[in-house]
PDB file of C-alpha atoms in Angstrom:
ATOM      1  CA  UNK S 146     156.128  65.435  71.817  1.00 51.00           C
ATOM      2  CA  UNK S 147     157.130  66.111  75.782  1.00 79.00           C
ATOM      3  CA  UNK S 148     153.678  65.435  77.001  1.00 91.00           C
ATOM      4  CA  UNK S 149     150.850  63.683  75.081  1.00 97.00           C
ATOM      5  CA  UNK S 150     147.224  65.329  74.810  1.00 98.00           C
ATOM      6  CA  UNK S 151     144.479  64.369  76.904  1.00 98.00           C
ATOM      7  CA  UNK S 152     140.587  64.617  77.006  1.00 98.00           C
ATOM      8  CA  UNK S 153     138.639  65.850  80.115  1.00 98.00           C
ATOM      9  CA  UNK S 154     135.180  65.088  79.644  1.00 98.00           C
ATOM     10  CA  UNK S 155     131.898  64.493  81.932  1.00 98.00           C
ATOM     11  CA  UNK S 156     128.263  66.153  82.263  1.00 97.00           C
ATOM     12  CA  UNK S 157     128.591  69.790  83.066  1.00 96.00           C
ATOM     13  CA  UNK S 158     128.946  70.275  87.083  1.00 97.00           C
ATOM     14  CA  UNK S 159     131.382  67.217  87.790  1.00 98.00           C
ATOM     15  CA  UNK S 160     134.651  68.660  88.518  1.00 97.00           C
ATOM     16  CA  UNK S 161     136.432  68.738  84.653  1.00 98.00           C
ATOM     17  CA  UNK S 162     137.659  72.228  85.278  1.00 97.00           C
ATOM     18  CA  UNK S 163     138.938  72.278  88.517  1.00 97.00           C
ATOM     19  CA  UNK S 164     140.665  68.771  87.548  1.00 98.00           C
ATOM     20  CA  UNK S 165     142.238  70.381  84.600  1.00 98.00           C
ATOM     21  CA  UNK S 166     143.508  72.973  86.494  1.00 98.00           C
ATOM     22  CA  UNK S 167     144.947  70.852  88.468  1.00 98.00           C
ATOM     23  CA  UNK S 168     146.836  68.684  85.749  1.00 98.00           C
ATOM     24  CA  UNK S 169     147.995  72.462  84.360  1.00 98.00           C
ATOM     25  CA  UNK S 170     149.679  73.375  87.865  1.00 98.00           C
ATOM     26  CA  UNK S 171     150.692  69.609  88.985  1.00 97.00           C
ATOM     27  CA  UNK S 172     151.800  68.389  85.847  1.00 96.00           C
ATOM     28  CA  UNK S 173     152.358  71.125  83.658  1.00 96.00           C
ATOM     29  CA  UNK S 174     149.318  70.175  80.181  1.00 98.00           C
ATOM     30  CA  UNK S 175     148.028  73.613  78.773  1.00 97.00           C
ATOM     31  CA  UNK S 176     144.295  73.581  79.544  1.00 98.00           C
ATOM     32  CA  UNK S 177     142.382  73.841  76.537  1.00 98.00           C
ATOM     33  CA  UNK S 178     138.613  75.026  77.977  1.00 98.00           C
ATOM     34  CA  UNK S 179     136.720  74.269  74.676  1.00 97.00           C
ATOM     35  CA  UNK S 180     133.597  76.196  75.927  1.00 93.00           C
ATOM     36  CA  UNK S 181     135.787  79.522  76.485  1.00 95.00           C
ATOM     37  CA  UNK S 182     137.556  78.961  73.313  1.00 97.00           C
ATOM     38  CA  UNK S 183     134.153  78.315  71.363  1.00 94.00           C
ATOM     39  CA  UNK S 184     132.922  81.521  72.984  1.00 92.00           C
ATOM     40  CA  UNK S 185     136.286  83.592  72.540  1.00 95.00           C
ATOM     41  CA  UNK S 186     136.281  83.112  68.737  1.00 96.00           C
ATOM     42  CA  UNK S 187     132.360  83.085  68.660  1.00 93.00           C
ATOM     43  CA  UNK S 188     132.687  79.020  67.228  1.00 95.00           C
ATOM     44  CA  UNK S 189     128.826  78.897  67.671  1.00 90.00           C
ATOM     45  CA  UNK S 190     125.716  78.333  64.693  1.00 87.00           C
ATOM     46  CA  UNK S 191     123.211  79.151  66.558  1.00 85.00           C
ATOM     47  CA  UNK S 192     121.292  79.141  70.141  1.00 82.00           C
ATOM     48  CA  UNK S 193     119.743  76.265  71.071  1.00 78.00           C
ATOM     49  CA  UNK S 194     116.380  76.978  72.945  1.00 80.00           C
ATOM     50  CA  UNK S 195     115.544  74.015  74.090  1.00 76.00           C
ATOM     51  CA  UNK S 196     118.814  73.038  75.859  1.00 67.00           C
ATOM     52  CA  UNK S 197     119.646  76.748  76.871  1.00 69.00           C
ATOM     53  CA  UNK S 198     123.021  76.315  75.422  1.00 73.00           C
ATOM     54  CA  UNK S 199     124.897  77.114  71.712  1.00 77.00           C
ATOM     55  CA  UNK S 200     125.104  75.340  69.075  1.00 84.00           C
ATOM     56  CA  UNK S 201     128.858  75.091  68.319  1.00 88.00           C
ATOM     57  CA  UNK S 202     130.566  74.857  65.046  1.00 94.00           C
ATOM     58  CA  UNK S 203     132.326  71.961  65.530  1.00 95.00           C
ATOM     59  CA  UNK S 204     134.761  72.297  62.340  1.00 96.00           C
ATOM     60  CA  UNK S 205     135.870  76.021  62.787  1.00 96.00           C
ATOM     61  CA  UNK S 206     136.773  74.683  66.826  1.00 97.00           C
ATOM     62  CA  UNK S 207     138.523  71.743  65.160  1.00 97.00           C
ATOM     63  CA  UNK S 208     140.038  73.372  62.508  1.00 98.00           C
ATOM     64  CA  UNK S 209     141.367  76.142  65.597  1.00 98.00           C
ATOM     65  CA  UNK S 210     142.399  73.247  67.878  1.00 98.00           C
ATOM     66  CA  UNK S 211     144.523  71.228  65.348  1.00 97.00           C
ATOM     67  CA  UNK S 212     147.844  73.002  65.531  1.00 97.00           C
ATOM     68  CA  UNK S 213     147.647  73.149  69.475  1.00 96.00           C
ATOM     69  CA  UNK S 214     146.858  69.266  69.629  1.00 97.00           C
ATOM     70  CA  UNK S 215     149.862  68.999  66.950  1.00 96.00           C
ATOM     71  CA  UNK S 216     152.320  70.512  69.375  1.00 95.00           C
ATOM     72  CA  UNK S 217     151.414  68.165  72.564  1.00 95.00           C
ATOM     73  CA  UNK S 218     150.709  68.406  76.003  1.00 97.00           C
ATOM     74  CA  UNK S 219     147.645  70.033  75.915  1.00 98.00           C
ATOM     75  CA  UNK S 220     144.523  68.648  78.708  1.00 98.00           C
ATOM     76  CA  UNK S 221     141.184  68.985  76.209  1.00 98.00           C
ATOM     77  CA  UNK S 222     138.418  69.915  78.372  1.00 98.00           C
ATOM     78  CA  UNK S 223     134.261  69.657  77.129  1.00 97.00           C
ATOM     79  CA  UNK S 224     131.367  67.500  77.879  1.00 94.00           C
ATOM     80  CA  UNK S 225     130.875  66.204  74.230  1.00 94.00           C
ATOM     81  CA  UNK S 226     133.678  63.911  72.951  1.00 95.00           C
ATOM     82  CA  UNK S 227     132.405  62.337  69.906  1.00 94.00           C
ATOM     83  CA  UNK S 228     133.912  64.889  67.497  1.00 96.00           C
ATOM     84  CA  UNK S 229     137.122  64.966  68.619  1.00 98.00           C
ATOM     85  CA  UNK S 230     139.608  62.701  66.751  1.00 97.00           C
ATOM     86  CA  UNK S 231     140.536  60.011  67.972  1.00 96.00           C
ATOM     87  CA  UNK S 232     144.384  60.490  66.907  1.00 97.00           C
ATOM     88  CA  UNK S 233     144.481  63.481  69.024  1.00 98.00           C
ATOM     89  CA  UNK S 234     144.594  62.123  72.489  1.00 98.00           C
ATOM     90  CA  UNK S 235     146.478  59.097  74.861  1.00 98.00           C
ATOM     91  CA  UNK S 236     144.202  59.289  76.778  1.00 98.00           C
ATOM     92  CA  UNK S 237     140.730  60.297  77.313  1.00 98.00           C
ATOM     93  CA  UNK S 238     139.282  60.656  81.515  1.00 98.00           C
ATOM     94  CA  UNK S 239     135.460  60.702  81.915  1.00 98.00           C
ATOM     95  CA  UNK S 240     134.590  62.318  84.793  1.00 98.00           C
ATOM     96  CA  UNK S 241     131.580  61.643  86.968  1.00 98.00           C
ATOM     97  CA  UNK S 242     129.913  62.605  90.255  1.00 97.00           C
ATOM     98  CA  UNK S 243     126.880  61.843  92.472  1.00 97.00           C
ATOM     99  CA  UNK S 244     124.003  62.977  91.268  1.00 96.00           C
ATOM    100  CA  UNK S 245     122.846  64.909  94.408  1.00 95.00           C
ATOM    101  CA  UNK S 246     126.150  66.388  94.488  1.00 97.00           C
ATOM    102  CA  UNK S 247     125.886  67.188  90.678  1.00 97.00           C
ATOM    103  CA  UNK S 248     122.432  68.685  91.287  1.00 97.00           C
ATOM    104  CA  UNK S 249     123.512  70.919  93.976  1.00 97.00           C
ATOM    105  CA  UNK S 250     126.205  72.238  91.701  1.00 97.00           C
ATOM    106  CA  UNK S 251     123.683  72.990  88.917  1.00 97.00           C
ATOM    107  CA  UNK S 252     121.886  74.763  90.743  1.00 96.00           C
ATOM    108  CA  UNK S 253     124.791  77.054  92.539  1.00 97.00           C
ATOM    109  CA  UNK S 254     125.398  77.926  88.650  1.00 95.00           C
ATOM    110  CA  UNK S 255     122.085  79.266  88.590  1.00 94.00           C
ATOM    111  CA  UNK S 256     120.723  76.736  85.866  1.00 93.00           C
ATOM    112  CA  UNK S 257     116.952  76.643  85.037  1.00 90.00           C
ATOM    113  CA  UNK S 258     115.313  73.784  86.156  1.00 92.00           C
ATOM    114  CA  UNK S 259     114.744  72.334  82.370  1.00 90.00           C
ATOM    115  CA  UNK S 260     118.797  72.601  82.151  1.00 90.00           C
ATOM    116  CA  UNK S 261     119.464  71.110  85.506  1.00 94.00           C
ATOM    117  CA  UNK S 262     116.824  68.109  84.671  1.00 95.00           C
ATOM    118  CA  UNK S 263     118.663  67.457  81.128  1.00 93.00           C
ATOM    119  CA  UNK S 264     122.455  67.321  82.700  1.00 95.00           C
ATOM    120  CA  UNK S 265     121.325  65.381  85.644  1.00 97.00           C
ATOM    121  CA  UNK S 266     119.967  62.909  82.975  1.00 96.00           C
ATOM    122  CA  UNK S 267     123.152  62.659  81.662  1.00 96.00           C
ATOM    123  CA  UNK S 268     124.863  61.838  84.324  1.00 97.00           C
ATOM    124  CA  UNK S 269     121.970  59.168  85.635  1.00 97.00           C
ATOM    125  CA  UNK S 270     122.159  57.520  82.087  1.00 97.00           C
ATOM    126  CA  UNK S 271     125.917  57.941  82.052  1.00 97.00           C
ATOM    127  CA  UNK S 272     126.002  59.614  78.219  1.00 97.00           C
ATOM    128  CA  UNK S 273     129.110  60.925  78.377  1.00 97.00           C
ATOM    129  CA  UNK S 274     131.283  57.662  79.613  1.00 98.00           C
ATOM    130  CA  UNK S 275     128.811  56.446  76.846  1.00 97.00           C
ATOM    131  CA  UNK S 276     129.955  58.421  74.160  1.00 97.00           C
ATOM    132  CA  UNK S 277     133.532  58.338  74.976  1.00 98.00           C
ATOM    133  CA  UNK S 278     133.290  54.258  74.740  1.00 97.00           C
ATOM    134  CA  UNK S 279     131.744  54.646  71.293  1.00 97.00           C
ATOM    135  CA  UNK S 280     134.109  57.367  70.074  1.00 97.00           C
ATOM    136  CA  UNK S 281     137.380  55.818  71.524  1.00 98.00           C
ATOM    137  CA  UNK S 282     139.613  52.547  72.057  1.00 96.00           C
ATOM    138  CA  UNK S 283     138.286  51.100  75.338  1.00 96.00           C
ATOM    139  CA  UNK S 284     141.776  50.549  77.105  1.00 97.00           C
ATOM    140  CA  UNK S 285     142.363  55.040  76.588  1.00 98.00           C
ATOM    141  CA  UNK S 286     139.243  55.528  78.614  1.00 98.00           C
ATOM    142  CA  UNK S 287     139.591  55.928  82.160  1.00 98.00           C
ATOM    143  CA  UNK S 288     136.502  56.606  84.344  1.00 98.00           C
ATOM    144  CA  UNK S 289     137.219  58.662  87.558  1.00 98.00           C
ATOM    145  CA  UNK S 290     135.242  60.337  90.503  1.00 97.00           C
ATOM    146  CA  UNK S 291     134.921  64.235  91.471  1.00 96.00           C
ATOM    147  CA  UNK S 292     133.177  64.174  94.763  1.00 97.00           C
ATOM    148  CA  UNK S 293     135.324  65.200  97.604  1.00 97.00           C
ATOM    149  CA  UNK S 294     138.661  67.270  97.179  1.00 97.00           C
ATOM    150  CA  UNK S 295     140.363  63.795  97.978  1.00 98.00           C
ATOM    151  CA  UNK S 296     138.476  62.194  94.962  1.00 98.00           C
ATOM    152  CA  UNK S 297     140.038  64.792  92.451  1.00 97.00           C
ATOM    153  CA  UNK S 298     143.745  64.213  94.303  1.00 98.00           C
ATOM    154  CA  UNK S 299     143.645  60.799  93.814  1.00 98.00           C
ATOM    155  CA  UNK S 300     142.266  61.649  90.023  1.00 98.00           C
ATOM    156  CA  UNK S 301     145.214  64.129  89.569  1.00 98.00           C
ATOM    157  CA  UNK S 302     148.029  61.439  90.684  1.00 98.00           C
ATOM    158  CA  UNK S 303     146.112  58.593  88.503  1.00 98.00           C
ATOM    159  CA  UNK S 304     146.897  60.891  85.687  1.00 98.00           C
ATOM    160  CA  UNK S 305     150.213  61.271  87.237  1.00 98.00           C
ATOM    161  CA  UNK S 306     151.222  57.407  87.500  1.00 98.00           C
ATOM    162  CA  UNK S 307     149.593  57.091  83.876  1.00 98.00           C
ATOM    163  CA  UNK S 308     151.674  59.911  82.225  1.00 97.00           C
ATOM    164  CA  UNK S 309     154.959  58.255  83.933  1.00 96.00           C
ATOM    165  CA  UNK S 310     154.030  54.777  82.120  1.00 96.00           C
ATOM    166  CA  UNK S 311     153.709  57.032  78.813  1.00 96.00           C
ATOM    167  CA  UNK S 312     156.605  58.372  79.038  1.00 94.00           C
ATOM    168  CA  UNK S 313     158.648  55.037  79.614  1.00 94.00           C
ATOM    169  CA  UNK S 314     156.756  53.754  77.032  1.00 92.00           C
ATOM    170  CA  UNK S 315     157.566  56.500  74.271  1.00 89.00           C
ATOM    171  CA  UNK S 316     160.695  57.345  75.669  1.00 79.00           C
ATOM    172  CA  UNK S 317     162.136  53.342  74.958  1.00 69.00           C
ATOM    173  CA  UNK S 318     160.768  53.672  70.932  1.00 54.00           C
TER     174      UNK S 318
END
């Protein structure tokens, strides 16, 4: 494996795209935009009303992401984590952002208020740094910050310095 796969996860609105772009130019991972993917190859059950979002079919994405995550290098982005396995990933970076920022972002996507309310919850109650502590080995979890163009190039050479310590690491065994 030349590069290792990562996760990219946070509420919606905190800066996991434009960091994974980022890690795609800077450091060459192939972004793996779960939500495009899961819409692409229609991965979805059903609509979920309540949430204003789909419900996706979490095996047939699995199932589609296996032999990508088998082949390496590949920066997982999506705002759930828990379903993931484990196995699949070095490394797994939780991104977060003010809230006011957040809910000015939200609402430049053109959210409904009920949607906006729900992901700003997230973020206040921190669910998705949450779920990534219950679904993976503390010392893979890095928590970073999206709130300035400076926060995300600091984020993007943190990944940087990490991946160069993986690589000594896996290129001594």
């Amino acid at each position: 494996m030349v590069l290792p796969n990562i996760l990219v996860t946070g509420t919606p609105g905190t800066g996991k795209s434009e960091l994974c772009r980022q890690l795609a130019d800077k450091l060459g991972f192939r972004w793996q935009n779960v939500s495009e993917i899961v819409t692409e190859h229609k991965f979805v059950e059903e609509y979920d009303e309540e949430f204003e979002c789909p419900v996706l079919d979490e095996d047939r994405l699995l199932d589609h992401l296996e032999p990508l995550m088998q082949e390496g290098g590949c920066a997982v982005e999506y705002h759930s984590s828990e379903f993931f396995p484990e196995r699949w990933f070095a490394s797994v970076w939780v991104v977060r952002c003010s809230t006011s920022l957040l809910y000015d972002r939200l609402q430049a996507r053109e959210y409904g208020e009920r949607k906006i309310k729900s992901n700003m919850e997230c973020e206040i109650f921190q669910i998705p740094l949450d779920e990534a502590r219950d679904a993976y080995r503390k010392e893979i979890i890095h928590e970073v910050t999206s709130d300035t163009a400076a926060d995300l190039d600091a984020t993007v050479e943190r990944v940087r310095d990490w991946l160069e310590q993986w690589k000594a690491k896996h290129n001594k065994s």
